[in-house]
Short mmCIF file of C-alpha atoms and ligand atoms in Angstrom, two decimals:
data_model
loop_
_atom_site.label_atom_id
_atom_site.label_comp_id
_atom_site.label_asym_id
_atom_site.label_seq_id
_atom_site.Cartn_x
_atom_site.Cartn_y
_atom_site.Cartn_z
CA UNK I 28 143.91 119.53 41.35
CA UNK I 29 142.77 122.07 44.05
CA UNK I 30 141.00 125.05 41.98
CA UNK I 31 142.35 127.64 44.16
CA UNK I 32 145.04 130.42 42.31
CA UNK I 33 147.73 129.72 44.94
CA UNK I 34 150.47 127.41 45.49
CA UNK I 35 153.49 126.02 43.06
CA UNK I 36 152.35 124.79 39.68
CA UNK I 37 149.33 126.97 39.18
CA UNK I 38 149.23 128.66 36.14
CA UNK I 39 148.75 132.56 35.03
CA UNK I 40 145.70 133.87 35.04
CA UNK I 41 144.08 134.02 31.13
CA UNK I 42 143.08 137.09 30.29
CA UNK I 43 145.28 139.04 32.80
CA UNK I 44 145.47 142.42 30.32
CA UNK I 45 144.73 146.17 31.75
CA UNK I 46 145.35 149.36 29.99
CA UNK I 47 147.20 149.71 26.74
CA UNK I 48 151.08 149.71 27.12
CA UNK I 49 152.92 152.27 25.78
CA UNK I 50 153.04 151.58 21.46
CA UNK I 51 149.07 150.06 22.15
CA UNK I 52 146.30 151.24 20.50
CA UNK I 53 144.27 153.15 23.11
CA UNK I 54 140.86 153.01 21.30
CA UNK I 55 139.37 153.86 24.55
CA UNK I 56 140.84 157.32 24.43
CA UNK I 57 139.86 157.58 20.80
CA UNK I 58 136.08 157.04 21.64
CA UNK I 59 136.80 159.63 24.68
CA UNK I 60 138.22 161.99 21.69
CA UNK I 61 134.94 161.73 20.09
CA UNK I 62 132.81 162.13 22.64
CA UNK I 63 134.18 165.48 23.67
CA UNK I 64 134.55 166.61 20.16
CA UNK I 65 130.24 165.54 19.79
CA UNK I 66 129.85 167.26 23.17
CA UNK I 67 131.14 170.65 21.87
CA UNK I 68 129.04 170.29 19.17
CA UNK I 69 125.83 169.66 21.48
CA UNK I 70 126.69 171.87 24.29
CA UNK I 71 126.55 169.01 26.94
CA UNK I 72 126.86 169.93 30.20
CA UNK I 73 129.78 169.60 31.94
CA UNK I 74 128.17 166.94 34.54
CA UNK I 75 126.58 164.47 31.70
CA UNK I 76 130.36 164.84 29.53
CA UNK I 77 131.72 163.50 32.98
CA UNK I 78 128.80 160.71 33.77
CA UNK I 79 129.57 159.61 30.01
CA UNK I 80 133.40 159.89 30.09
CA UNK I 81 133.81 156.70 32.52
CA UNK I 82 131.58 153.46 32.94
CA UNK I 83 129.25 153.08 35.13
CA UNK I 84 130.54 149.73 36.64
CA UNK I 85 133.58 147.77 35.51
CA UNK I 86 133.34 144.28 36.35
CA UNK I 87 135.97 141.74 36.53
CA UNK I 88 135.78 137.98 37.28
CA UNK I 89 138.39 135.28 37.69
CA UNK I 90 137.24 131.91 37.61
CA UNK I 91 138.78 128.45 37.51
CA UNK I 92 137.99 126.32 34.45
CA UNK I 93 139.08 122.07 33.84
CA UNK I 94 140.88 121.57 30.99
CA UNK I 95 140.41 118.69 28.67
CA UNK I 96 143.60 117.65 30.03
CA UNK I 97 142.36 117.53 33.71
CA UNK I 98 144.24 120.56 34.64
CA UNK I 99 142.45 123.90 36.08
CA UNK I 100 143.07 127.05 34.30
CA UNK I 101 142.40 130.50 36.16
CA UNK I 102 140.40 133.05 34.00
CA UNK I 103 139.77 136.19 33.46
CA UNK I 104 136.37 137.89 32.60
CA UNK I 105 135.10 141.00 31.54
CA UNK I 106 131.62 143.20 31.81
CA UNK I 107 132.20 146.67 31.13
CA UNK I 108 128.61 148.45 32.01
CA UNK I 109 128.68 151.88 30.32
CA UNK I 110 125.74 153.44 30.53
CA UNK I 111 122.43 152.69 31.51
CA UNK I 112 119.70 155.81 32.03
CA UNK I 113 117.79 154.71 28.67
CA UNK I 114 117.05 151.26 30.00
CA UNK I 115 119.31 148.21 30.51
CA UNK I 116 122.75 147.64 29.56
CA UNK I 117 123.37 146.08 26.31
CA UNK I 118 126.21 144.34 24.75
CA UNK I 119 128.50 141.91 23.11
CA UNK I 120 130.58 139.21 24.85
CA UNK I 121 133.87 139.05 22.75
CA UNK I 122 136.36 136.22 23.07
CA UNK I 123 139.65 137.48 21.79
CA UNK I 124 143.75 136.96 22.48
CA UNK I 125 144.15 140.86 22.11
CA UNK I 126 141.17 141.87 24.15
CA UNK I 127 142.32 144.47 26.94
CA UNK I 128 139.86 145.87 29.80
CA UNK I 129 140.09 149.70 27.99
CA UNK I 130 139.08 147.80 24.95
CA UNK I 131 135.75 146.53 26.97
CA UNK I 132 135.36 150.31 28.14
CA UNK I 133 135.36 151.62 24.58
CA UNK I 134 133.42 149.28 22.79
CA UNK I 135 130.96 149.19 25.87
CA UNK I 136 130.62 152.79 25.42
CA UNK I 137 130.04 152.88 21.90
CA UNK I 138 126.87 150.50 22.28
CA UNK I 139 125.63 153.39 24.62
CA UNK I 140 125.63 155.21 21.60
CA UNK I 141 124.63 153.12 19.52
CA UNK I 142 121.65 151.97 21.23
CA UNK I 143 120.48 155.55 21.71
CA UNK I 144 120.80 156.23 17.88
CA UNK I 145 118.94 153.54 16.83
CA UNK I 146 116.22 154.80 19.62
CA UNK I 147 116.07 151.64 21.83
CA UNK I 148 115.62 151.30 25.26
CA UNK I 149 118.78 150.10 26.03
CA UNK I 150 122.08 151.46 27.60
CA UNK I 151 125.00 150.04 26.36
CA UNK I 152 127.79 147.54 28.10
CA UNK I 153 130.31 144.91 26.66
CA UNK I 154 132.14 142.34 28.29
CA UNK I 155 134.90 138.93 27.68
CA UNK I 156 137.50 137.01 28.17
CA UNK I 157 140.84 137.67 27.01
CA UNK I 158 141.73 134.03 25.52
CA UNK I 159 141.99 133.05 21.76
CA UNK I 160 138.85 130.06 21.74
CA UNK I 161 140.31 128.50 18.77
CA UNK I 162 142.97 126.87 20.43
CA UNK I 163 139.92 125.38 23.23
CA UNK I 164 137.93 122.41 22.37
CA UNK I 165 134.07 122.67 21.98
CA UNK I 166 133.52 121.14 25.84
CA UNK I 167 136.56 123.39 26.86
CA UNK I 168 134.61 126.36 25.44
CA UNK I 169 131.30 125.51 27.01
CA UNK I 170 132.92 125.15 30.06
CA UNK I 171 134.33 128.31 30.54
CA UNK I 172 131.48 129.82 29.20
CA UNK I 173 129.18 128.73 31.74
CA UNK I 174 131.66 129.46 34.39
CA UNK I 175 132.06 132.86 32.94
CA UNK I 176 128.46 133.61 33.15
CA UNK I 177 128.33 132.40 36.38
CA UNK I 178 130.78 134.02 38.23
CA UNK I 179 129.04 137.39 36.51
CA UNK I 180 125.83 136.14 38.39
CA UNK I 181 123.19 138.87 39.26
CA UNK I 182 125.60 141.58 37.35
CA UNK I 183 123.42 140.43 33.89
CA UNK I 184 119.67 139.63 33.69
CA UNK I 185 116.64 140.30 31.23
CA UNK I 186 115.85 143.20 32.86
CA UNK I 187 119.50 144.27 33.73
CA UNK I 188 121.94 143.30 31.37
CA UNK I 189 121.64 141.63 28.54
CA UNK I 190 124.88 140.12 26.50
CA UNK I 191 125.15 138.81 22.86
CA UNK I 192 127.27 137.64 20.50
CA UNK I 193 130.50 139.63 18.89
CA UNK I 194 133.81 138.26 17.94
CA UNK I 195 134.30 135.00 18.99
CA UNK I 196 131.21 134.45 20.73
CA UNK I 197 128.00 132.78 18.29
CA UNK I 198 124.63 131.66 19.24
CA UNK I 199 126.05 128.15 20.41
CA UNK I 200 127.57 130.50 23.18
CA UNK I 201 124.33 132.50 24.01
CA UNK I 202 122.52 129.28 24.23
CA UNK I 203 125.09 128.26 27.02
CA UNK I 204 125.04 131.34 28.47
CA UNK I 205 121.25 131.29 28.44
CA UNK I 206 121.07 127.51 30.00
CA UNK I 207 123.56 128.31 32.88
CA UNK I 208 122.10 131.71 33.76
CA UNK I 209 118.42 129.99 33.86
CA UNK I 210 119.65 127.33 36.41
CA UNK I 211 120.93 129.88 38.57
CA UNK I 212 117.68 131.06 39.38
CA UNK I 213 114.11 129.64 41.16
CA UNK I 214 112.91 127.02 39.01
CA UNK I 215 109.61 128.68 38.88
CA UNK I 216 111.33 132.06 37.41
CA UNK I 217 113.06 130.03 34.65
CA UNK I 218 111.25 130.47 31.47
CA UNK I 219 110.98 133.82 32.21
CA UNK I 220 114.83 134.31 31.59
CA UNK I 221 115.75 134.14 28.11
CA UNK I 222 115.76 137.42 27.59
CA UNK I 223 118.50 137.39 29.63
CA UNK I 224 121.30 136.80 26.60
CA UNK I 225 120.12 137.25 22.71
CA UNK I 226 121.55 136.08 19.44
CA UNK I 227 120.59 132.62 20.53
CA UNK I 228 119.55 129.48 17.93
CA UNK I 229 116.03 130.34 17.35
CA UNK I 230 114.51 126.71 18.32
CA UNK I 231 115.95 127.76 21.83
CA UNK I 232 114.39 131.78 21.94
CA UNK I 233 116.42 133.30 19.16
CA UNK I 234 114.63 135.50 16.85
CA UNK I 235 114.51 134.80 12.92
CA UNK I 236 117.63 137.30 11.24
CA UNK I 237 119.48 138.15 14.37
CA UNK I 238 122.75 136.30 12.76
CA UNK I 239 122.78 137.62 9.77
CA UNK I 240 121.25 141.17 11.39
CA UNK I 241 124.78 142.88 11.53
CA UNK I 242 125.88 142.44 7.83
CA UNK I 243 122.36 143.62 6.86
CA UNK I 244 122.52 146.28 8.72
CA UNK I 245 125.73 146.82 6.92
CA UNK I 246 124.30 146.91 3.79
CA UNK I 247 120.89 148.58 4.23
CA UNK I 248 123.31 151.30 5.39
CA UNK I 249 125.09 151.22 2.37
CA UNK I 250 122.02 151.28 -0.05
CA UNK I 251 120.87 154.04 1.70
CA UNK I 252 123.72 156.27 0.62
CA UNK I 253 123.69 154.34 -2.41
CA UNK I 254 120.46 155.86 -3.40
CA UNK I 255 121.10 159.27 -1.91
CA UNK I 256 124.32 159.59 -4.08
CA UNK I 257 122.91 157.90 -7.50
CA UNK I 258 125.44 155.28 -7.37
CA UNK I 259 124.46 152.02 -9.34
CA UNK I 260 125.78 148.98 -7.09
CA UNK I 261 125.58 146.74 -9.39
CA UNK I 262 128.62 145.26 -10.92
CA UNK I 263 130.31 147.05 -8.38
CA UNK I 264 133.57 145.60 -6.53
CA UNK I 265 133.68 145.23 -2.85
CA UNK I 266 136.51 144.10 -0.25
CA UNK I 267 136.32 142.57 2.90
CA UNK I 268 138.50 142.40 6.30
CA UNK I 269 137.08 139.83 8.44
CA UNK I 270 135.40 137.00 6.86
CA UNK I 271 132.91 135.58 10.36
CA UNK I 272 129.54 136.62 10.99
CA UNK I 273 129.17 140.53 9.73
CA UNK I 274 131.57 140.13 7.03
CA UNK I 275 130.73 137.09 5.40
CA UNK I 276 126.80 138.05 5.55
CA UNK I 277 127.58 141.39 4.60
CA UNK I 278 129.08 139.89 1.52
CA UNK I 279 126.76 137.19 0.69
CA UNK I 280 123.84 140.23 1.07
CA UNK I 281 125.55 142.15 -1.30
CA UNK I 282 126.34 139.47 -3.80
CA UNK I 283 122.73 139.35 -4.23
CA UNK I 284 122.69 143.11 -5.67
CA UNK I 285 125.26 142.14 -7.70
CA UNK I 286 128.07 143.50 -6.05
CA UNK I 287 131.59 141.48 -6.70
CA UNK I 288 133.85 140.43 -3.80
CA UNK I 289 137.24 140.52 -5.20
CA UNK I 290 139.20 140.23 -1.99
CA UNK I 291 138.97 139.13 1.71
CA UNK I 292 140.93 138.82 4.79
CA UNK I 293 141.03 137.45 7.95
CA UNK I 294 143.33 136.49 10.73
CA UNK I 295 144.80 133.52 8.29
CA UNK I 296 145.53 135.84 5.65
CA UNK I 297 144.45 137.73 2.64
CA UNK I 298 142.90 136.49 -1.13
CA UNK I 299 141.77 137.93 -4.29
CA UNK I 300 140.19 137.27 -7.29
CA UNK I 301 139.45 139.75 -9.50
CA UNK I 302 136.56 138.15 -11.08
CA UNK I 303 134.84 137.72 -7.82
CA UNK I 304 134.28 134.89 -5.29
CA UNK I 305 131.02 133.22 -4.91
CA UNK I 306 130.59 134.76 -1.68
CA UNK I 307 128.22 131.85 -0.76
CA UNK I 308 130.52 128.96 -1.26
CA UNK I 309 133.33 130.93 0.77
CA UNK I 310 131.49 131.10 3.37
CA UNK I 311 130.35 127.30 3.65
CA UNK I 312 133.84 127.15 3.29
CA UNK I 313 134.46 129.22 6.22
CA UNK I 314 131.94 127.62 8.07
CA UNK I 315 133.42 124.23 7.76
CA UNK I 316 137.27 124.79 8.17
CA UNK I 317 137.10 127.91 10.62
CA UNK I 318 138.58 130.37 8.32
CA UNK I 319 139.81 131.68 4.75
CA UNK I 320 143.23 129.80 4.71
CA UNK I 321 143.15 127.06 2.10
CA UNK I 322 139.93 128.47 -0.25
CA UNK I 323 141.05 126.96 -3.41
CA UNK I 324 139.52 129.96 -5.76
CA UNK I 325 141.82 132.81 -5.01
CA UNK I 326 145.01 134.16 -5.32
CA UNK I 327 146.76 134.61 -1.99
CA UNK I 328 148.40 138.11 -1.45
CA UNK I 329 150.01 140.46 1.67
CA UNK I 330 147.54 142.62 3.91
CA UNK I 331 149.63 145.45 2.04
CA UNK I 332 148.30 144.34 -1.41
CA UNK I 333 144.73 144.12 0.12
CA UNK I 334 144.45 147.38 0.88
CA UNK I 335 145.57 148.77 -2.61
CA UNK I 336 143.32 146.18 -4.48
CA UNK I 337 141.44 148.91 -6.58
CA UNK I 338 137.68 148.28 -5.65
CA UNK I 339 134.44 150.87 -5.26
CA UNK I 340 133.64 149.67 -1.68
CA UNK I 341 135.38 148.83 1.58
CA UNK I 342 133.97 146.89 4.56
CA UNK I 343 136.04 146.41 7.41
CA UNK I 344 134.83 143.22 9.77
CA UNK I 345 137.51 142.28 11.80
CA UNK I 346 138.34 144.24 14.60
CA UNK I 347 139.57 148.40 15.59
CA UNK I 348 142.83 149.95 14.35
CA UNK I 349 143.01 148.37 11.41
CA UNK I 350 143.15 151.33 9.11
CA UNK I 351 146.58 153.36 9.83
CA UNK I 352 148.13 155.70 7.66
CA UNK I 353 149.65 153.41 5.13
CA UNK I 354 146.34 151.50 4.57
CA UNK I 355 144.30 155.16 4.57
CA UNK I 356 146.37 156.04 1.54
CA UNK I 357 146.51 152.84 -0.11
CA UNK I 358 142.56 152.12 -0.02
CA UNK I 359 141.31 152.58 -3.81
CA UNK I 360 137.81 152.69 -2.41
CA UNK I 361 135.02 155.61 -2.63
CA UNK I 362 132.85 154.70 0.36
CA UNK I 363 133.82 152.44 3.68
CA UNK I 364 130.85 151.14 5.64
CA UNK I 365 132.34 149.95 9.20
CA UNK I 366 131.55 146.45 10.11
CA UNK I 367 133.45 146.34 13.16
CA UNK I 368 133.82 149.10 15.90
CA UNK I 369 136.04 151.58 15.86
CA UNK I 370 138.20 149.82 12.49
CA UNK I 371 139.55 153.52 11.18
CA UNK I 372 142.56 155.23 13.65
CA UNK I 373 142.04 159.09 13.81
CA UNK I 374 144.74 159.85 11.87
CA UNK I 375 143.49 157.09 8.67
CA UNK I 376 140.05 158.79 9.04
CA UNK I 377 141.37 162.07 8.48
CA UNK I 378 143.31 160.95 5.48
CA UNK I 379 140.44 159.22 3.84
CA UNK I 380 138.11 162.33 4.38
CA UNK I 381 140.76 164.16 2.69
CA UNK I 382 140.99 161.78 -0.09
CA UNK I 383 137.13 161.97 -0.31
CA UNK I 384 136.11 158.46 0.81
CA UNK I 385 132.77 158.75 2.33
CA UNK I 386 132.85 156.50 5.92
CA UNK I 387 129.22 155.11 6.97
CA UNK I 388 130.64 154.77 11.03
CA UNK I 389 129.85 151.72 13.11
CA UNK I 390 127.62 153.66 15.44
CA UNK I 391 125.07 153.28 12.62
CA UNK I 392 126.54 150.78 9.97
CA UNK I 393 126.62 147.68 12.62
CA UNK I 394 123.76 148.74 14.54
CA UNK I 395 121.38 145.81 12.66
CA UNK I 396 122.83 143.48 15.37
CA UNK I 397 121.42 145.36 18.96
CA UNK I 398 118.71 146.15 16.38
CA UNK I 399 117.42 142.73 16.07
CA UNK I 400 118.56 141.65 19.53
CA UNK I 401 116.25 144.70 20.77
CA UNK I 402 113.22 142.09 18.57
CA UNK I 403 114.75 139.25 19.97
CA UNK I 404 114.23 140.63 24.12
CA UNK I 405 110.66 141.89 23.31
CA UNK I 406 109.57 138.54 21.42
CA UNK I 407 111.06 136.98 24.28
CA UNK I 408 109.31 139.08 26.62
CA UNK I 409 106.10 138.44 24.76
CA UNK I 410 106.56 135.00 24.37
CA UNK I 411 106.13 135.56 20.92
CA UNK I 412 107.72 134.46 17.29
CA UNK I 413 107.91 136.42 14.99
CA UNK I 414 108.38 135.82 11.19
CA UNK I 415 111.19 136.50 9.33
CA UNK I 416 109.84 138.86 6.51
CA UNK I 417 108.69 140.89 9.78
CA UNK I 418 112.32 141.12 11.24
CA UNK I 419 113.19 141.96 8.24
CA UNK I 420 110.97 145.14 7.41
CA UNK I 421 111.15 146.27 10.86
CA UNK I 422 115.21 146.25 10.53
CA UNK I 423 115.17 148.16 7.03
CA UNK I 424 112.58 151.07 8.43
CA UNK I 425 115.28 151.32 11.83
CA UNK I 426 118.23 151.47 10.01
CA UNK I 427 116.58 153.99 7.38
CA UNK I 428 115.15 156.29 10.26
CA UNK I 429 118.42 156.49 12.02
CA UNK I 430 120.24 157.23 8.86
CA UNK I 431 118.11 160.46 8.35
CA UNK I 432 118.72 161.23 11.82
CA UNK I 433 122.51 161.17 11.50
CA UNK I 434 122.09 162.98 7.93
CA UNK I 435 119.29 165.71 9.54
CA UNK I 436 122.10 166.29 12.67
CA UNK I 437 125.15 166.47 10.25
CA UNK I 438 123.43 169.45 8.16
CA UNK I 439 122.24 171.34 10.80
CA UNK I 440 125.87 171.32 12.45
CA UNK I 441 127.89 171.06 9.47
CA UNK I 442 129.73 167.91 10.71
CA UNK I 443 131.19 164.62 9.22
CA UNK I 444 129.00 161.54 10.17
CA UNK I 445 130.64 160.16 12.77
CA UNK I 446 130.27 162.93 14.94
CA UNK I 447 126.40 163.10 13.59
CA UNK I 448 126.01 159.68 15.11
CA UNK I 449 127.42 160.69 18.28
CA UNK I 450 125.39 163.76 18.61
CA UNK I 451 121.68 162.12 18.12
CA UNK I 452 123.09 160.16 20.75
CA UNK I 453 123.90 162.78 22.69
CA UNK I 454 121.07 164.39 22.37
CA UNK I 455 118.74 162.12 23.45
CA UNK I 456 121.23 160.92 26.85
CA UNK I 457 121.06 164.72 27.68
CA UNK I 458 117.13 165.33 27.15
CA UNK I 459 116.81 161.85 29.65
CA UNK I 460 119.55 163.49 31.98
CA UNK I 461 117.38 167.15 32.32
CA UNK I 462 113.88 164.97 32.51
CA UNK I 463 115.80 162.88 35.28
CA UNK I 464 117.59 165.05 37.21
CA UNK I 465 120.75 163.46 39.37
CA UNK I 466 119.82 161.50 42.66
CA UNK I 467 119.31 162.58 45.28
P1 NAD N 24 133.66 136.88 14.20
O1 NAD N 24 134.46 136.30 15.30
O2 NAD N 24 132.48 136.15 13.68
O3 NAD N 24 134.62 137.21 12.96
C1 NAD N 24 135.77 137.98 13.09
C2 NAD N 24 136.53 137.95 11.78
O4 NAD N 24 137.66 138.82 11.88
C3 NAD N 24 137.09 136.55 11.45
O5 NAD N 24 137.01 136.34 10.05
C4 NAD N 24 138.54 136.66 11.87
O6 NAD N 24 139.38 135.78 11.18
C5 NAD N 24 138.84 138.10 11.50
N1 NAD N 24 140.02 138.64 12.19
C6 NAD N 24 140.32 138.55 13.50
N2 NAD N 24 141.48 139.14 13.74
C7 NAD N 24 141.92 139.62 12.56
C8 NAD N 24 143.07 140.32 12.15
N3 NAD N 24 144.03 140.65 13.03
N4 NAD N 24 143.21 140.67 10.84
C9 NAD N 24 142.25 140.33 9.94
N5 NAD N 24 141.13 139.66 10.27
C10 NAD N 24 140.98 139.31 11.56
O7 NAD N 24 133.25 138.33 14.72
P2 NAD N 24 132.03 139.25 14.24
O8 NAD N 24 130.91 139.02 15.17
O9 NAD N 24 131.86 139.15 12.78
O10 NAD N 24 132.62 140.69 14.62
C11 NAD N 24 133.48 141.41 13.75
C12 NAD N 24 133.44 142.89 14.11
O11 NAD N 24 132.08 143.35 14.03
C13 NAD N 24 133.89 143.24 15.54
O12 NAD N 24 134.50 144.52 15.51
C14 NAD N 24 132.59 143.31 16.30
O13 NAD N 24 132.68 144.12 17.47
C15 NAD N 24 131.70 143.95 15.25
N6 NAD N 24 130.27 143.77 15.48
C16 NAD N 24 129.73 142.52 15.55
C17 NAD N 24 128.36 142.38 15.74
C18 NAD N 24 127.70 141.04 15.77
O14 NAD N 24 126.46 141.01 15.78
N7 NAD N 24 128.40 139.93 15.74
C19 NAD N 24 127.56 143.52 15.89
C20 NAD N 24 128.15 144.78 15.79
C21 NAD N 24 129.50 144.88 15.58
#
């Protein structure tokens, strides 16, 4: 079949989503919301609010890939680059049905952010494919990843843009990505890319704790304030939306400080059992049948019941807009550390500040993943290997630093943490900009 997008009998193009209809969830005017509000806050200059308001570049690919059955499927790819005056851009590749171009632009901006809390030399950038990969077999899904990363070419490198993994994407994809990208250059240059993608296996670059990075993150985060608000976690009960890499190792982490899962979710459905799951055999379980649906120790219930399950702690690890009105006043919860970007609306944040839930916001809570990529480029970079009780440290005195900074910011301004977050960020964009100046 001719791989060209013309002609009778060739089918849509995957993946061919723009900006949110009209009863979408605009989460990229959301994150705009917040920046402005953090600008205020800051004082940023007119110029900078503008420079930050848009992306830098917005890439998009199409690109033909062979089906298992023989037939050619058109495409379409992703790489939103947000931000890049504190050093290259840096970002997840996400492989999801519901994934829309303003999604890209407001999770791309939100590692810009992130990045500059967490004080790494990165700018932030996020990128994908709008296609669900469970229905694609495993050669269907290296396929189009390679093509993907090709047709993105010279728009990623080590030293320009680096990718990882976020939903839908693992370290099986980064290795792929990783492989194609290095035989796109001179064979002499080779080696020297794998720092072009992180979160890959560690035989094959990857640095020790980059998969699990994200849910410990999550909870270093959450011992943190923990500590700071004299609240015992053990034999406390936790539940968890989104049951694939940062939820499931955010659980099994806290399991081990004797925290009790007593109900999960994911896009199968919801369970609960209120004497806790053994967080480790769900997720074997997980990690053999591809989600949730079937787990034999659990009672099934609605996503409604979920939310009203009365627990201590809340970690969302699925995906944005998840937490609306109704779910903002059903949550029995006292603090909600946000696995995945951007999983509160406005209006269910408000509510749950009102209610007194404390929220520990993605901007720092998921932060352990670019964290530990950030290792991953500079071992790379060093041709180095480090161990994993060194990852480890390292990741605990980051996350710890940057929660003082949000804590220091949100003090001296008399703000809620989110907006903290946003203004160390800030902050630091706007000291580069002065330093910088604008060319020419
Ligand atoms: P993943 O693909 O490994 O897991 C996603 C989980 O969410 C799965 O359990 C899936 O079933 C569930 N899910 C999907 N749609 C759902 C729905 N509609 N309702 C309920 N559950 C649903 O992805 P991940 O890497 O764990 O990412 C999860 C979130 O964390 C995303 O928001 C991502 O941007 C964020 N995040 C990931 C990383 C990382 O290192 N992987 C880093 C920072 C932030």
């Amino acid at each position: 079949m001719s791989e060209s997008n013309s002609g009778p009998g060739v089918p849509d193009v995957i993946g061919a989503s723009e900006a949110p209809g009209p009863n979408q969830y605009d989460f990229f005017g959301v994150i705009q919301d917040y920046l402005n509000r953090a600008s205020d806050i800051v004082d940023l200059p007119g110029y900078i609010r503008a420079i930050l308001s848009q992306p830098k570049n917005e890439i998009i690919v199409h690109f033909p890939v062979r089906m298992d059955t023989g037939e050619y499927h058109l495409f379409k790819g992703y790489r939103i680059q947000h931000n890049n005056i504190l050093g290259p851009y840096k970002g997840g590749i996400r492989y999801h049905e519901s994934a829309s171009l303003d999604d890209f632009k407001a999770l791309a901006a939100m590692m810009t952010w992130k990045c500059a809390l967490m004080n790494l030399p990165f700018g932030g950038a996020k990128g994908g494919i709008k296609f669900n990969p469970r229905v694609v077999s495993a050669d269907e899904l290296q396929r189009i990843t390679r093509r993907f990363v090709h047709a993105l070419g010279s728009n990623i490198g080590p030293d320009y843009d680096i990718p990882a993994p976020d939903m839908g994407t693992n370290s099986q994809t980064m290795a792929w990505a990783m492989d194609t990208f290095m035989n796109t250059v001179a064979m002499a240059n080779r080696a020297a890319m794998a720092g072009v993608v992180t979160g890959k296996p560690v035989t094959s670059g990857g640095t020790h704790g980059r998969t699990r990075a994200t849910g410990q993150g999550v909870v270093h985060t959450i011992v943190d304030w923990a500590e700071r608000s004299a609240f015992d976690l053990k034999g406390k009960r936790l539940i968890v939306q989104g049951f694939g890499n940062v939820g499931s190792h955010t659980a099994v982490l806290l399991s081990h400080l004797g925290v009790s899962v007593v109900a999960v979710g994911d896009h199968t459905g919801y369970l609960h059992n209120k004497e806790g799951f053994n967080t480790h055999r769900l997720a074997a379980y997980v990690e053999q049948n591809g989600s949730i649906r079937g787990y034999p120790n659990g009672e099934t219930i609605s996503r409604e019941d979920f939310f009203k399950i009365p627990a201590d702690m809340f970690v969302p690890a699925a995906m944005e807009n998840q937490v609306g009105e109704f779910e903002a006043e059903s949550l029995q919860v006292r603090v909600i550390a946000e696995g995945a970007n951007g999983p509160l609306t406005p209006r269910g944040e408000a509510i749950l500040e009102q209610r007194g839930v404390t929220i520990l916001p993605d901007v720092l809570a998921n932060a352990g993943g670019v964290t530990v990529s950030y290792y991953e480029w500079v071992q790379n970079r060093r041709s180095e290997q480090w161990n994993a009780a060194d990852v480890e440290l390292r990741l605990e005195g980051d996350m710890r630093a940057a929660y003082q900074r949000m804590l220091d910011f949100a003090d001296r301004h008399k703000c809620g943490y989110r907006l903290a977050c946003y203004g160390v960020a800030l902050e630091r964009l706007f000291t580069v900009y002065k330093e910088r100046g604008i060319f020419p």
